[in-house]
Coordinates of C-alpha atoms and ligand atoms in Angstrom, one line a residue:
Chain A
X1 CA -11.2 4.2 -0.1
X2 CA -13.2 2.3 -3.0
X3 CA -12.1 4.0 -5.6
X4 CA -8.5 3.1 -4.6
X5 CA -8.9 -0.2 -4.2
X6 CA -11.3 -0.6 -7.4
X7 CA -7.5 1.0 -9.2
X8 CA -5.7 -1.9 -7.3
X9 CA -8.0 -4.7 -8.5
X10 CA -7.5 -3.6 -11.8
X11 CA -4.0 -3.6 -11.4
X12 CA -3.7 -7.0 -10.0
X13 CA -5.3 -8.6 -11.9
X14 CA -3.7 -7.2 -14.7
X15 CA 0.0 -7.7 -13.6
X16 CA 1.6 -10.9 -15.6
X17 CA 3.2 -11.5 -11.6
X18 CA -0.3 -12.2 -10.0
X19 CA -0.9 -14.1 -13.2
X20 CA 2.2 -16.1 -13.5
X21 CA 1.6 -17.5 -10.2
X22 CA -2.4 -18.1 -10.4
X23 CA -1.3 -20.1 -13.1
X24 CA 1.6 -22.5 -11.3
X25 CA -0.9 -23.0 -8.2
X26 CA -3.6 -23.2 -10.4
X27 CA -1.1 -26.3 -12.0
X28 CA 0.5 -27.7 -9.0
X29 CA -3.0 -27.7 -7.5
X30 CA -4.1 -30.1 -10.6
X31 CA -1.9 -32.4 -11.0
X32 CA -2.1 -32.9 -6.9
X33 CA -5.5 -33.3 -6.6
X34 CA -5.8 -35.6 -10.2
X35 CA -3.2 -37.7 -8.6
X36 CA -5.3 -37.8 -5.5
X37 CA -8.2 -38.7 -7.2
X38 CA -7.0 -41.6 -8.1
X39 CA -5.5 -43.0 -5.3
X40 CA -8.9 -42.5 -3.4
X41 CA -10.5 -44.1 -6.4
X42 CA -8.5 -47.3 -6.7
X43 CA -9.0 -47.4 -2.2
X44 CA -13.0 -47.1 -3.3
X45 CA -12.7 -50.1 -5.4
X46 CA -15.1 -52.7 -4.6
X47 CA -15.6 -50.7 -0.8
X48 CA -19.1 -49.5 0.0
X49 CA -19.4 -46.0 -0.1
X50 CA -18.1 -44.4 3.6
X51 CA -18.9 -41.1 4.3
X52 CA -17.1 -38.2 3.3
X53 CA -15.4 -39.1 0.5
X54 CA -15.2 -35.8 -1.4
X55 CA -12.5 -34.7 1.6
X56 CA -10.5 -36.8 1.5
X57 CA -9.3 -35.7 -2.4
X58 CA -7.8 -32.9 -0.9
X59 CA -6.6 -33.9 2.4
X60 CA -4.8 -37.5 0.6
X61 CA -1.8 -36.9 -0.8
X62 CA -0.5 -37.4 -4.1
X63 CA 2.9 -38.5 -5.1
X64 CA 3.8 -35.6 -2.7
X65 CA 1.9 -33.3 -1.1
X66 CA -2.0 -32.9 -0.2
X67 CA -3.4 -30.0 -2.2
X68 CA -4.1 -28.8 1.8
X69 CA -0.2 -29.2 2.4
X70 CA 0.5 -27.2 -0.5
X71 CA -1.9 -24.0 0.0
X72 CA 0.2 -24.0 4.3
X73 CA 3.3 -23.7 2.3
X74 CA 2.7 -21.8 -0.8
X75 CA -0.2 -19.9 -0.3
X76 CA 1.7 -16.9 1.8
X77 CA 4.0 -16.3 -0.9
X78 CA 0.7 -15.1 -3.6
X79 CA 0.3 -13.1 -0.3
X80 CA 3.4 -11.9 -0.2
X81 CA 3.3 -11.5 -3.8
X82 CA 1.2 -9.5 -3.6
X83 CA 1.4 -6.9 -1.0
X84 CA 5.2 -6.5 -0.2
X85 CA 5.1 -3.2 -2.9
X86 CA 2.2 -1.6 -1.8
X87 CA 3.6 1.6 -0.4
X88 CA 7.3 1.6 -1.2
X89 CA 6.4 1.2 -5.4
X90 CA 4.1 4.2 -4.9
X91 CA 7.1 6.1 -3.0
X92 CA 9.5 4.9 -5.9
X93 CA 7.2 6.0 -8.7
X94 CA 6.7 9.3 -6.6
X95 CA 3.2 9.2 -6.8
X96 CA 2.9 8.4 -3.1
X97 CA 3.3 12.7 -2.3
X98 CA -0.2 13.0 -5.0
X99 CA -1.3 10.3 -3.2
X100 CA -1.7 12.0 0.0
X101 CA -2.5 15.2 -1.1
X102 CA -5.9 14.0 -2.7
X103 CA -9.2 14.7 0.0
X104 CA -8.6 11.0 1.3
X105 CA -8.0 9.5 4.5
X106 CA -4.0 8.8 4.6
X107 CA -6.0 5.4 6.1
X108 CA -8.1 4.8 2.9
X109 CA -4.8 3.9 1.4
X110 CA -3.7 1.4 3.5
X111 CA -6.9 0.2 3.8
X112 CA -8.1 0.2 -0.4
X113 CA -5.2 -1.8 -0.5
X114 CA -6.0 -4.5 1.5
X115 CA -9.1 -5.4 1.0
X116 CA -8.8 -6.0 -3.1
X117 CA -5.9 -8.0 -1.7
X118 CA -8.0 -9.7 -0.2
X119 CA -10.7 -9.9 -2.7
X120 CA -8.2 -11.1 -5.0
X121 CA -6.9 -13.4 -2.9
X122 CA -10.7 -14.8 -2.0
X123 CA -11.4 -15.0 -5.7
X124 CA -8.3 -16.8 -6.8
X125 CA -9.0 -19.0 -4.2
X126 CA -12.6 -19.3 -5.2
X127 CA -12.3 -20.1 -8.7
X128 CA -9.0 -22.9 -7.8
X129 CA -12.1 -24.6 -5.2
X130 CA -14.8 -24.7 -7.9
X131 CA -12.6 -25.7 -10.8
X132 CA -11.0 -28.7 -8.3
X133 CA -13.8 -29.8 -7.7
X134 CA -15.4 -30.0 -10.4
X135 CA -12.0 -32.2 -11.1
X136 CA -13.0 -34.2 -8.4
X137 CA -16.6 -34.9 -9.2
X138 CA -15.3 -36.3 -12.8
X139 CA -13.4 -38.2 -12.0
X140 CA -13.5 -40.2 -8.3
X141 CA -17.8 -39.7 -8.7
X142 CA -18.6 -39.0 -6.1
X143 CA -21.1 -36.0 -5.2
X144 CA -20.5 -34.2 -2.1
X145 CA -22.9 -33.8 0.5
X146 CA -24.0 -30.6 2.6
X147 CA -21.7 -31.3 5.0
X148 CA -18.8 -31.7 2.6
X149 CA -19.6 -28.6 0.6
X150 CA -20.1 -26.8 4.1
X151 CA -16.8 -27.7 5.5
X152 CA -15.4 -26.6 2.3
X153 CA -16.3 -23.6 2.4
X154 CA -15.1 -23.1 6.4
X155 CA -11.9 -24.4 4.9
X156 CA -11.8 -21.5 2.3
X157 CA -12.6 -18.8 4.4
X158 CA -9.9 -20.0 7.1
X159 CA -7.8 -20.3 3.8
X160 CA -8.5 -16.7 2.9
X161 CA -7.5 -15.6 6.0
X162 CA -4.7 -17.3 6.3
X163 CA -3.2 -15.3 2.7
X164 CA -4.9 -12.7 3.7
X165 CA -2.6 -12.1 7.0
X166 CA 0.8 -12.7 4.6
X167 CA -0.6 -10.0 2.9
X168 CA -0.7 -7.9 5.5
X169 CA 2.4 -9.1 6.5
X170 CA 3.7 -8.2 3.3
X171 CA 1.8 -4.5 3.4
X172 CA 3.5 -3.9 6.1
X173 CA 7.1 -4.9 5.1
X174 CA 6.7 -2.3 1.6
X175 CA 5.4 0.9 4.8
X176 CA 8.6 -0.3 6.4
X177 CA 11.3 -0.5 4.0
X178 CA 11.5 1.8 0.8
X179 CA 13.3 -0.5 -1.6
X180 CA 11.2 -2.7 -3.5
X181 CA 13.9 -5.5 -2.4
X182 CA 14.1 -5.4 0.7
X183 CA 10.4 -5.7 1.5
X184 CA 10.1 -8.4 -0.9
X185 CA 12.9 -10.0 1.2
X186 CA 12.1 -9.6 4.6
X187 CA 8.8 -11.2 4.2
X188 CA 10.1 -14.3 2.7
X189 CA 12.6 -14.9 5.0
X190 CA 10.0 -14.8 7.6
X191 CA 7.4 -16.6 5.6
X192 CA 10.3 -19.1 5.4
X193 CA 11.2 -19.3 9.2
X194 CA 7.3 -19.8 9.7
X195 CA 6.9 -22.7 7.1
X196 CA 10.0 -24.7 7.7
X197 CA 12.0 -23.1 11.0
X198 CA 9.7 -23.1 13.8
X199 CA 9.0 -26.8 14.8
X200 CA 12.7 -27.2 15.4
X201 CA 13.0 -23.9 17.2
X202 CA 9.5 -24.9 18.6
X203 CA 11.6 -28.4 20.4
X204 CA 14.9 -26.4 21.1
X205 CA 12.0 -24.2 23.1
X206 CA 10.5 -27.1 24.7
X207 CA 13.6 -28.6 25.5
X208 CA 14.6 -25.3 27.1
X209 CA 11.7 -24.7 29.7
X210 CA 10.4 -28.3 29.6
X211 CA 13.6 -30.9 30.1
X212 CA 13.3 -34.5 29.4
X213 CA 15.8 -35.6 32.0
X214 CA 14.8 -39.6 31.6
X215 CA 13.9 -40.2 28.6
X216 CA 11.2 -43.0 30.1
X217 CA 9.2 -40.3 32.0
X218 CA 5.9 -40.3 30.0
X219 CA 4.9 -37.0 32.0
X220 CA 8.0 -35.1 31.0
X221 CA 7.2 -36.2 27.6
X222 CA 4.4 -35.1 27.4
X223 CA 5.2 -32.5 29.2
X224 CA 7.7 -31.0 26.6
X225 CA 5.7 -31.9 23.4
X226 CA 2.9 -30.2 24.3
X227 CA 5.2 -27.2 25.2
X228 CA 6.9 -27.6 21.5
X229 CA 3.1 -27.6 20.6
X230 CA 2.1 -24.8 22.0
X231 CA 4.9 -22.8 21.2
X232 CA 4.8 -23.5 17.4
X233 CA 1.2 -21.8 17.2
X234 CA 3.2 -18.5 17.1
X235 CA 4.0 -19.5 13.2
X236 CA 0.8 -18.9 11.2
X237 CA 1.7 -21.5 9.1
X238 CA 0.7 -24.3 11.5
X239 CA -1.7 -22.9 12.6
X240 CA -3.8 -22.9 9.6
X241 CA -2.2 -26.5 9.1
X242 CA -3.7 -27.6 12.3
X243 CA -7.4 -25.8 11.7
X244 CA -7.8 -26.8 8.0
X245 CA -6.3 -30.8 9.3
X246 CA -9.6 -30.6 11.8
X247 CA -12.2 -28.5 9.9
X248 CA -11.6 -31.4 5.8
X249 CA -11.0 -34.1 8.4
X250 CA -14.2 -35.2 10.5
X251 CA -12.8 -38.2 12.7
X252 CA -9.8 -36.1 13.8
X253 CA -11.0 -35.0 17.9
X254 CA -8.4 -33.1 19.1
X255 CA -6.0 -30.7 17.1
X256 CA -2.5 -32.3 18.6
X257 CA -0.5 -35.0 17.4
X258 CA -0.2 -36.5 21.1
X259 CA -1.4 -39.6 20.3
X260 CA 0.6 -41.5 17.0
X261 CA -1.8 -44.2 15.5
X262 CA -0.7 -46.4 12.5
X263 CA -3.1 -46.5 9.0
X264 CA -4.3 -50.2 10.7
X265 CA -5.2 -48.6 14.3
X266 CA -7.0 -45.7 12.3
X267 CA -8.9 -47.5 9.9
X268 CA -10.5 -50.4 13.3
X269 CA -10.4 -46.4 15.4
X270 CA -13.1 -45.4 12.8
X271 CA -15.1 -48.1 13.0
X272 CA -15.8 -47.3 16.1
X273 CA -16.0 -43.3 16.0
X274 CA -19.0 -41.2 14.1
X275 CA -17.1 -38.3 12.2
X276 CA -17.2 -35.5 14.7
X277 CA -20.0 -33.2 13.0
X278 CA -19.2 -29.5 11.3
X279 CA -20.5 -27.2 14.5
X280 CA -18.4 -29.5 16.9
X281 CA -15.5 -28.9 14.4
X282 CA -15.3 -25.2 13.9
X283 CA -15.3 -25.1 18.3
X284 CA -12.1 -27.0 18.0
X285 CA -10.6 -25.0 15.5
X286 CA -12.2 -21.8 16.5
X287 CA -9.2 -20.6 18.4
X288 CA -7.1 -20.9 16.1
X289 CA -8.9 -19.3 13.1
X290 CA -8.8 -16.1 16.4
X291 CA -5.7 -16.3 16.7
X292 CA -4.9 -16.1 12.6
X293 CA -7.4 -13.6 12.8
X294 CA -5.6 -11.5 15.5
X295 CA -2.0 -11.6 13.9
X296 CA -3.5 -10.4 10.5
X297 CA -4.7 -7.2 12.7
X298 CA -1.8 -6.7 14.5
X299 CA 0.1 -6.7 11.0
X300 CA -2.3 -3.8 9.5
X301 CA -2.5 -2.2 12.9
X302 CA 1.0 -2.0 12.5
X303 CA 1.5 -0.5 9.0
X304 CA -1.0 2.1 9.6
X305 CA 0.4 3.3 13.3
X306 CA 4.2 3.4 11.3
X307 CA 2.1 4.9 7.9
X308 CA -0.2 7.7 9.1
X309 CA 3.2 8.7 11.0
X310 CA 5.4 9.1 8.2
X311 CA 7.1 11.8 6.8
X312 CA 5.7 11.2 2.8
X313 CA 8.9 13.3 0.9
X314 CA 8.3 13.2 -3.2
X315 CA 12.0 12.9 -2.7
Chain B
X1 CA -8.7 37.8 2.8
X2 CA -5.5 36.0 2.6
X3 CA -5.6 32.9 1.5
X4 CA -2.1 31.8 3.2
X5 CA -1.4 33.0 6.1
X6 CA 1.0 31.6 8.0
X7 CA 2.5 33.2 11.6
X8 CA 6.2 32.5 13.0
X9 CA 6.2 28.6 11.5
X10 CA 8.6 26.3 12.7
X11 CA 10.1 23.4 12.0
X12 CA 12.9 21.9 13.0
X13 CA 14.7 17.6 12.6
X14 CA 16.8 17.4 15.5
X15 CA 19.3 19.9 15.6
X16 CA 18.5 21.6 12.2
X17 CA 15.7 23.9 12.1
X18 CA 14.6 23.6 8.6
X19 CA 12.1 26.4 8.5
X20 CA 12.5 29.0 10.8
X21 CA 9.9 31.1 12.2
X22 CA 8.4 32.2 9.3
X23 CA 5.5 34.6 9.1
X24 CA 3.9 35.1 5.3
X25 CA 0.7 36.4 4.0
X26 CA -0.3 35.7 0.0
X27 CA -3.4 37.4 -1.4
X28 CA -6.2 36.1 -3.2
X29 CA -5.0 36.5 -7.3
X30 CA -1.1 36.9 -6.6
X31 CA 1.1 35.0 -8.2
X32 CA 3.4 34.2 -5.4
X33 CA 7.5 33.3 -5.8
X34 CA 9.1 31.7 -3.7
X35 CA 12.5 31.5 -3.9
X36 CA 16.0 29.9 -2.3
X37 CA 19.0 27.5 -2.4
X38 CA 19.2 24.3 -2.5
X39 CA 17.7 23.1 1.2
X40 CA 16.5 26.5 2.2
X41 CA 13.4 24.7 3.5
X42 CA 11.2 26.0 0.5
X43 CA 9.9 22.4 0.6
X44 CA 9.0 21.9 4.4
X45 CA 7.2 24.8 4.2
X46 CA 5.0 24.0 1.1
X47 CA 4.2 20.7 3.1
X48 CA 3.4 22.3 6.1
X49 CA 0.9 24.4 4.6
X50 CA -0.5 20.5 3.6
X51 CA -0.5 19.4 6.7
X52 CA 1.5 16.7 5.3
X53 CA 4.2 18.0 8.0
X54 CA 3.6 18.7 11.7
X55 CA 5.4 22.5 12.0
X56 CA 7.1 22.4 15.2
X57 CA 6.0 25.6 16.2
X58 CA 4.3 28.6 14.9
X59 CA 0.6 28.6 13.0
X60 CA -0.8 28.8 9.9
X61 CA -3.8 29.2 7.7
X62 CA -4.6 28.1 4.1
X63 CA -8.2 29.3 2.3
X64 CA -9.2 30.0 6.3
X65 CA -8.3 26.3 7.3
X66 CA -5.8 24.9 10.2
X67 CA -4.0 22.7 8.2
X68 CA -2.6 20.7 11.4
X69 CA -6.3 20.3 11.8
X70 CA -8.7 20.0 8.7
X71 CA -6.3 19.0 6.7
X72 CA -8.8 17.2 4.0
X73 CA -10.8 20.9 3.8
X74 CA -7.4 22.7 2.6
X75 CA -6.5 19.3 -0.1
X76 CA -9.8 19.5 -1.7
X77 CA -9.3 22.9 -2.3
X78 CA -5.7 23.1 -3.4
X79 CA -3.9 21.7 -6.4
X80 CA 0.0 20.8 -5.1
X81 CA 2.2 19.6 -7.8
X82 CA 4.9 18.0 -6.0
X83 CA 8.4 18.5 -7.1
X84 CA 9.2 15.8 -9.7
X85 CA 5.8 14.1 -9.1
X86 CA 5.4 10.6 -10.6
X87 CA 2.8 9.5 -12.4
X88 CA 1.4 5.5 -13.1
X89 CA 3.6 4.7 -15.8
X90 CA 1.8 1.7 -17.0
X91 CA -1.9 4.0 -17.7
X92 CA -2.3 6.2 -19.7
X93 CA -2.3 10.1 -19.1
X94 CA -6.6 10.0 -18.8
X95 CA -6.2 6.9 -17.1
X96 CA -3.9 8.9 -14.1
X97 CA -6.5 11.7 -15.1
X98 CA -9.3 9.7 -14.1
X99 CA -8.2 8.4 -11.4
X100 CA -7.2 12.0 -9.5
X101 CA -10.4 12.7 -10.3
X102 CA -12.7 9.7 -8.5
X103 CA -9.8 10.4 -5.5
X104 CA -11.0 14.0 -5.4
X105 CA -15.3 12.4 -6.2
X106 CA -15.8 13.7 -9.2
X107 CA -19.0 12.8 -10.9
X108 CA -18.2 10.2 -13.1
X109 CA -20.9 11.6 -15.4
X110 CA -18.5 14.5 -16.0
X111 CA -15.0 13.3 -16.0
X112 CA -14.3 12.9 -19.1
X113 CA -15.4 16.4 -20.5
X114 CA -13.1 17.7 -17.3
X115 CA -10.4 15.9 -18.3
X116 CA -10.3 16.7 -21.9
X117 CA -10.6 20.2 -21.4
X118 CA -7.8 19.8 -18.7
X119 CA -5.5 17.8 -21.5
X120 CA -6.0 21.3 -23.3
X121 CA -5.9 23.6 -21.5
X122 CA -2.3 22.3 -20.7
X123 CA -1.5 22.0 -24.2
X124 CA -1.9 17.7 -24.6
X125 CA -4.7 17.4 -26.2
X126 CA -4.3 13.9 -28.5
X127 CA -1.7 13.1 -26.3
X128 CA -4.3 10.9 -23.6
X129 CA -4.2 7.9 -24.7
X130 CA -0.1 7.5 -24.5
X131 CA 1.1 5.0 -21.4
X132 CA 2.2 8.1 -19.1
X133 CA 6.1 6.1 -19.3
X134 CA 6.1 7.6 -23.1
X135 CA 6.0 11.0 -22.2
X136 CA 8.5 13.2 -22.3
X137 CA 9.4 15.6 -18.7
X138 CA 8.2 18.5 -20.2
X139 CA 5.0 16.7 -21.3
X140 CA 4.6 14.8 -17.8
X141 CA 5.1 18.0 -15.7
X142 CA 2.5 19.7 -17.7
X143 CA 0.3 16.2 -17.4
X144 CA 0.8 17.3 -13.7
X145 CA -0.9 20.6 -14.1
X146 CA -4.0 18.7 -15.8
X147 CA -4.2 16.3 -12.8
X148 CA -4.4 19.9 -10.0
X149 CA -7.3 21.4 -13.3
X150 CA -10.0 19.0 -13.4
X151 CA -10.7 20.2 -9.4
X152 CA -10.8 23.1 -10.5
X153 CA -8.9 24.7 -6.9
X154 CA -8.0 27.7 -5.6
X155 CA -5.1 28.0 -4.8
X156 CA -2.1 26.8 -7.1
X157 CA 0.9 25.0 -4.8
X158 CA 3.8 24.1 -7.4
X159 CA 7.3 23.4 -6.3
X160 CA 9.3 23.6 -8.5
X161 CA 7.1 23.4 -12.0
X162 CA 9.8 24.2 -14.1
X163 CA 12.9 22.2 -12.7
X164 CA 14.1 19.8 -15.2
X165 CA 12.5 22.0 -18.1
X166 CA 14.5 23.0 -21.9
X167 CA 13.8 27.1 -22.5
X168 CA 11.0 26.8 -24.5
X169 CA 9.3 24.3 -21.9
X170 CA 9.8 26.9 -19.0
X171 CA 8.4 29.3 -20.5
X172 CA 4.8 27.5 -21.9
X173 CA 5.1 26.6 -18.3
X174 CA 5.5 30.0 -17.2
X175 CA 2.4 30.5 -19.7
X176 CA 0.7 28.4 -18.7
X177 CA 0.8 29.7 -15.2
X178 CA 0.0 32.9 -16.1
X179 CA -2.9 32.6 -17.8
X180 CA -4.2 30.4 -15.7
X181 CA -4.7 33.2 -12.8
X182 CA -5.7 35.6 -15.5
X183 CA -8.5 33.6 -16.9
X184 CA -9.2 31.5 -14.2
X185 CA -8.9 33.8 -11.0
X186 CA -6.5 31.5 -9.8
X187 CA -4.0 32.4 -6.7
X188 CA 0.1 30.2 -7.1
X189 CA 2.7 29.6 -5.1
X190 CA 5.2 28.4 -6.9
X191 CA 9.0 27.3 -4.9
X192 CA 12.4 27.6 -7.8
X193 CA 16.0 28.5 -7.6
X194 CA 16.2 30.1 -10.7
X195 CA 15.1 33.2 -11.1
X196 CA 14.9 34.1 -14.2
X197 CA 11.3 33.0 -14.6
X198 CA 10.0 34.3 -10.9
X199 CA 11.2 37.9 -12.1
X200 CA 8.8 37.2 -15.0
X201 CA 5.9 36.0 -13.7
X202 CA 5.5 36.9 -10.0
X203 CA 4.5 39.2 -8.3
X204 CA 5.1 38.7 -5.2
X205 CA 8.5 36.6 -3.8
X206 CA 10.2 35.7 -1.0
X207 CA 13.8 34.8 -0.2
X208 CA 14.4 32.3 1.7
X209 CA 17.9 30.7 2.4
X210 CA 18.8 28.9 5.4
X211 CA 14.9 28.3 6.7
X212 CA 15.4 32.1 7.3
X213 CA 12.9 34.6 5.3
X214 CA 15.4 37.0 4.1
X215 CA 13.1 39.8 2.0
X216 CA 9.2 39.7 1.0
X217 CA 7.6 42.0 -1.3
X218 CA 6.7 42.8 -4.7
X219 CA 10.0 42.9 -7.3
X220 CA 9.4 46.9 -6.9
X221 CA 9.8 46.7 -3.5
X222 CA 12.9 44.7 -3.1
X223 CA 14.6 46.7 -5.4
X224 CA 14.7 49.7 -3.3
X225 CA 18.3 50.6 -1.9
X226 CA 19.7 48.5 -5.1
X227 CA 22.5 49.5 -6.9
X228 CA 21.4 49.0 -10.2
X229 CA 19.0 50.9 -12.5
X230 CA 16.2 51.3 -10.8
X231 CA 13.5 51.5 -13.3
X232 CA 14.5 47.5 -14.0
X233 CA 14.0 46.4 -11.3
X234 CA 16.6 43.4 -11.4
X235 CA 16.4 40.1 -8.5
X236 CA 18.8 37.9 -9.1
X237 CA 20.9 41.2 -7.6
X238 CA 19.3 41.2 -5.3
X239 CA 19.4 37.6 -4.3
X240 CA 22.9 37.7 -4.4
X241 CA 23.2 40.3 -2.1
X242 CA 21.1 38.2 0.3
X243 CA 23.2 34.9 -0.7
X244 CA 26.4 36.8 -0.1
X245 CA 24.8 38.0 3.1
X246 CA 23.9 34.9 4.7
Ligands
ATP1 N1 13.1 14.3 6.7 C1 13.6 15.2 7.0 N2 15.1 14.9 7.9 C2 16.2 15.1 8.7 N3 16.1 16.6 7.6 C3 15.3 17.0 7.2 C4 13.8 16.3 6.8 N4 13.8 17.0 5.4 C5 14.3 18.2 4.9 N5 15.1 18.7 5.9 C6 16.0 19.4 5.8 O1 15.4 20.2 5.9 C7 16.0 21.2 4.8 C8 15.3 22.0 4.0 O2 15.1 21.0 3.2 P1 14.3 21.2 1.8 O3 13.6 20.4 1.4 O4 12.8 22.6 2.5 O5 14.8 22.1 1.0 P2 13.9 23.5 -0.5 O6 14.6 24.7 -0.3 O7 12.7 22.3 -0.8 O8 15.2 22.3 -1.2 P3 15.3 22.3 -2.6 O9 15.6 23.5 -3.9 O10 16.4 21.5 -3.2 O11 14.1 21.5 -3.0 C9 17.2 20.9 4.3 O12 18.5 21.1 4.6 C10 17.1 19.2 4.1 O13 18.3 18.6 4.5
MG2 MG1 12.6 20.9 -2.2

């Protein structure tokens, strides 16, 4: 397994498409953090230093979107790009028949490839975070406290788990589909679906299951919204963005967006609130993490089962 | 002891029977030619011998192991060359060999020497640092053999090793196979539908048509009763005869 992992790692880091994608993500991340940093610095002018400023770097939308939103949208692409041809490329090059006739267990092939992908993702995300943190330090000039560093570390872990989910999904599709293009398309289709259409679908489902007949009946509306929120959790993108916003925004106590607050109200609210301690935040997102991990495991298990029973012909 | 032994080995795909009640025995240091037209079930048989496909019924033993139960033991000692073998085209010949060596848990320190030796055995010395993508068909086929040799197998199973080779390449491949048996005492099972070659190097042949074994034995045995010249056994006649009957 380690042998396979090692070769795949070398393949990933040598592959041009990974480099291109990584550079792209890095560039966008740099630009958006830079914009966020300028924002934050302007906002901080003359204000006494509030706590947890550093985290704002990652959550403040600059001109377009915050870093967190960006990774939620485009992180999957990284996972998909690394996994969509894991198995069927070997098939295409006719090396799979050779591989399974070596004295290794068949699951070692899937494991090794998955592990190599996870390692690559971790290295990529970690180096990106370090770079951005360094840049934030220079432009804003605040030093992150221990707790902020802890939050960033948890955020990093959740992100890795999130991208790994997409990696697992892509590997599954590479086991299921023989053609590289089909496999990539299938994975990308699921990604687009879970990122853009799930909210819409969740609304539809909620309207069907918990219809709001009387628009003035608050109880019904709440039930409707609750259901929509719960069903949109099927999407890993939603899971991820809710989990990370809780981690990175200590003033958040719930994960639901039911209570709408304007910026001014939020400011005044925050005066009376103390930030949620890190361990409490972790507690809040724990179920999300478990769900994400479970979904990854399901993908992984499926690829396992399918791959084990597949007949490998070199033709 | 028989190196390969099968007993009523059968494999069905749906209603089609790819291999039908195959019973063969291959002894030590044989070069066994497994003959048959396209779709005869040669590849399917080989896959069952390696545990890559489950037989529908029947049993097989390879080097004393049951492929359905402990395929790993078999894979350790058997070098299998799939038909149309593929390589990682973006790696060099040596890198491909090294990867296979690692998968077989060869000691890292010995690897360079083993790779060098395998390359020179198959006549690719000096070509190891080229990307495999730039190899010719004949070179790829020989690299495929080199990949098997680094683990020093007892048994070679070659699925159509001469497929797509020109006459010269074919000759070199056959000579290589003969010398492997002579110098290293390897047992070889090779499948083919090209008769002339098999006739030249095989000690025993089995002819399979539509999943059924129709003839088994040495060339001399098989030529008994054939209408041609008995002093020079001609496998082609035998082959064509069975072909017409089938
Ligand atoms: N996965 C499968 N599903 C259905 N039928 C199959 C499958 N694999 C093989 N067959 C059938 O089994 C038969 C034997 O195929 P096999 O590949 O063993 O032939 P072969 O002797 O190796 O032929 P060739 O000389 O063309 O390589 C063929 O008729 C083929 O159609
Ligand atoms: Mg075949």
